Amino acid sequence: MPLPDYEKKQYKVTRTMPGAWYLSNYKYKFNLSRMRIMLRGFKEGKILGVKCRGCNHVSFPPKLICGRCLVMPDQWVTLPDTGSVATGSGSPRTDQETGEIVIDPVILVRQDGADTVWIHNLPENYSFHDVYIGMPIKVHWAEELKGLWSDIEYYDPIEDMGDKINKEELAKK
Amino acid sequence: MERIGIVGYHQVRPELDLQMSPYECIFTAVRGALDHAGLKRKDITTVISATNDYYDGKTISNCFKVSAGGAYMKDESKVEMDGAHAAQYAMFRILSQNHKLAMVYGFSMPSCMPFECTRILELDPTFDRPISLMNSYSTCGMQMRAYMKKYGVSEEQIAEATATNWKNAAKNPLALQEAQKADMTAAEVLKSDYLASPLRELMYPLLGDGCTALILAPEKQALKITDNPVWITGVGNCQETYYFGERDLTTSLSMEKASEAAYKMAGVKPSDIDVAELFGYTACEDIILAESAGLAEKGKGDSLVAKGCLNPSGGATSGMTPCATGLNRIIEAVKQLKGEAEEHQVSGVKKAIASGQIGFCAQNNIIYVLEGGN
Amino acid sequence: MCAKVQPAVISAGFCEHASKRSDVNMAELVNEAVEDTITKAGIEWKDIDCVINGNMPAFEGANIPELWMTDHMASKNKPFLRVTTGGTTGGSVTIAGYYAIASGMYETVLAIGFEQQSCGDTSMGLASVALGEFSIMPELGYEYNKIVSNMGAGAAIGIASYQAMSYMRRSRATEEDLARVVVQNRRNAAKNWYTHLKMPTVTIEDVLDTPYISFPLRYGMVCPATDGACAMLFTTEEKARQIADIPVYVNGVGSYSNESAVLAADCAGAGQVDPSEQLGAMKSAEVAYGQAGISFPNKEIDYAEVYAPFPNQELMWVERVGLFEENTAAEAYEQGITALNGELPINCSGGVNSTNAIGASAMERPAEAALQIMGKAGNQVPKTVHTALGHGWGGAVNLITHLVMSDEPQRKFKGGR
Ligand SMILES: [Zn+2]
């Protein structure tokens, strides 16, 4: 769509020096002590979150520092493999074969029992129109568990009892 | 000005390659400062951080540091200069009476960043950057040459002052381990290679990863928290022009104006000052800053180093953490006033000054007048 | 002991904004805004005691650019501070200006926010927000193509689309409602002299005709990347009365920050489960209103400028800062309450949706709010404005700035802290 009545002013052009920021020269440090325990749990098919003794907030993936109490949480809890969609979005991409624009759903998952969210995916070709907030989902484990982030391939949508009851009641009316 | 008390501080000991993640490092400093003051996180009402996006290698680098800095649901802001500048912003907030206790921290991790490259990005992008003649080394060299020429100071005198800094760093338990050179001599300094003549390798400080946190409180609160707080009674801040052609590198106009303002605010004279902890990149810059602050006659500043009242902690030579060095200087001055600086304690310290800077050849200086006692 | 000083705004100025201001360099761009401010105030450069400024440095490839821009900022041989907090930079600089006066340390303070995005790489700059986190993810076993698709939408737009989904789910706002906000903003921008995207005849259909950039946001709804600068002049109550016809008093400020949304430090789980919940904004608003003595913001505030690069945020913020009841903002926009001649006009300057010079944007909000009170705004509302609000957000939707301004000074009550 050509944007209507958008006046683009012409200015004189002077010498321009582009600024460059070579980020490849940088290194980044991480403390993976918490993350490693989570990944070790993945290898056993367990989902481990870390709980702060001060405020009882459970974070998954585990946090190093609880900002509310300013302590390092260290109490590990096993979380169920179910969760819900906290919120979602659609990220458009061009299909390599057909050249069509496909919109993949990207969701923020809140694991049941956790107070934090993380970014994950739904099964391939799942329509983003069907995603709604609070949608119950379940971990889809990879065939071989390697103790890596990719052990959780994606989240499977599961039957939403609440939604079903709502719909049944609507149908009765 | 109402006095502002320094009630708690903590410095993570700098290391060349610190085995901590950035957030962990900030957490350690902030937690340490709270523990030092005997306070809880909920007592803090505002948090001012001093970090730099270019030093952290990411845009809006402060948005993830909120939790680690104890700023969750606190009035928070960031000053992208030296930590000492952040302390001034915290003072604004306390003096306005909107806030009670302020946490200030300065952090950077030079082992992860090309520090000299980020300094080149501070240059004027249309002229100075493309010709690539100006950098940290060459500007320090120019400054040193100008100073030596004007006042007839010899290279040996500068080397002697530098060696004293290294020796002082050895007495400072919070100095970088690699900077603790107890048997450094002027001859050894003069033997090291040139970085940019007359600046030699051993005249330029080592960079260390670290974080420093400071807790400031208004007068009433400070007296409740601790029996012997150290008071900030004056502050001065000044930025001079950038262009080297307009500046007299043998002196520091910004330091002159800043110290004038700070002394006026505190009601002291330069002769009242017992100890100075100044942030200069080189021993020569320390001397220039001290002279500009009125502590010594022009060209005679190296006697201050010999006397031991300029940078008894070793100054930036004891390990430079960009964004935190100014805060480190304040902490060292506080220790001198409290009599807690063990091996490098100067006796009978009543009033001290501490400074922070940014820019080439200390283009912007901030100086604090600190006083001990109730 | 010095008493608390009442800060006042006596002038605010802008440079002309455009997508590429290649006729000037960064320093000259800033200088335009500074000149505009100082000339309007009728004071001289030497009267300024302290300068506070900020921008988002990573966008221009210049670290601490004020070093070489000193002379262009009226700051030679003066106290100087640089405050940067990402998207809220402008707001944080404004708040720093407020505190510099309120502390009693300085009498006249110039606050400057600027950005020349055309000489840098904005998308690279924004992508670097979590570059460290992205760099460790492959090592933890996060597949590269997933990082690209999940985070690629990344940074501001990514977070905004999650926020939009949450907000639309809660409030039942439709895409049409979002488009209506865009139309109001861009038509307002056409009447304001310095703005970037001027579209006096844009319609809801035009906006809904554009493709998705990240569901549910479309290209036509998203803010532009602008070159621009803004400056404000703060002074004490006594001095403001002498200098300005209608001084604007800053009565309340707040900038409370929440945990980050979507992604947290070291790849951990993010603490904001619902990015449209905005605890930080609510707390900032509460504190600022408390300081200003405002009990019913929806009745007492006459004009608001909220920082909304994306239309869903404008609806969300006006609810979150207490101007409208929960989930009623979309309706209010439909009824024209927020239009130029409405009961509670919002973003009559065109907002961030029409002009986004990032380092300046959050300052343009309080600046425009102040100008509306003075009666000197580019797109002045017909009714008299007594109390106005300037708001900003940034970071991972966790940093907030909030300023309440009025034509009357704060009612002071004597007492301890
Ligand atoms: Zn906790």
Coordinates of N, CA, C and O and ligand atoms in Angstrom, one line a residue, chain A residues 52-57 66-71, ligand 1:
Chain A
C52 N 12.9 -19.8 45.5 CA 13.5 -18.9 46.4 C 13.0 -19.1 47.8 O 11.7 -19.1 48.0
R53 N 13.8 -19.2 48.8 CA 13.4 -19.4 50.1 C 12.7 -18.1 50.7 O 11.9 -18.2 51.7
G54 N 13.1 -17.0 50.1 CA 12.5 -15.7 50.7 C 11.1 -15.5 50.2 O 10.2 -15.2 51.1
C55 N 10.8 -15.7 49.0 CA 9.5 -15.3 48.5 C 8.7 -16.4 47.8 O 7.6 -16.3 47.3
N56 N 9.3 -17.6 47.9 CA 8.7 -18.8 47.3 C 8.4 -18.7 45.8 O 7.5 -19.4 45.3
H57 N 9.0 -17.9 45.1 CA 8.8 -17.8 43.7 C 9.6 -18.9 43.0 O 10.8 -19.1 43.3
C66 N 17.3 -14.0 42.8 CA 16.0 -13.5 43.0 C 16.0 -12.0 43.3 O 16.5 -11.6 44.3
G67 N 15.4 -11.2 42.3 CA 15.5 -9.8 42.5 C 14.6 -9.3 43.6 O 14.9 -8.2 44.1
R68 N 13.6 -10.1 44.0 CA 12.7 -9.6 45.0 C 13.4 -9.6 46.4 O 13.2 -8.7 47.2
C69 N 14.2 -10.7 46.6 CA 14.8 -10.8 48.0 C 16.3 -10.5 47.9 O 16.9 -10.5 49.0
L70 N 16.9 -10.4 46.7 CA 18.3 -10.2 46.5 C 19.1 -11.4 47.2 O 20.0 -11.1 48.0
V71 N 18.7 -12.6 46.9 CA 19.5 -13.7 47.3 C 19.6 -14.7 46.1 O 18.9 -14.5 45.1
Ligands
ZN1 ZN 12.9 -14.3 46.5

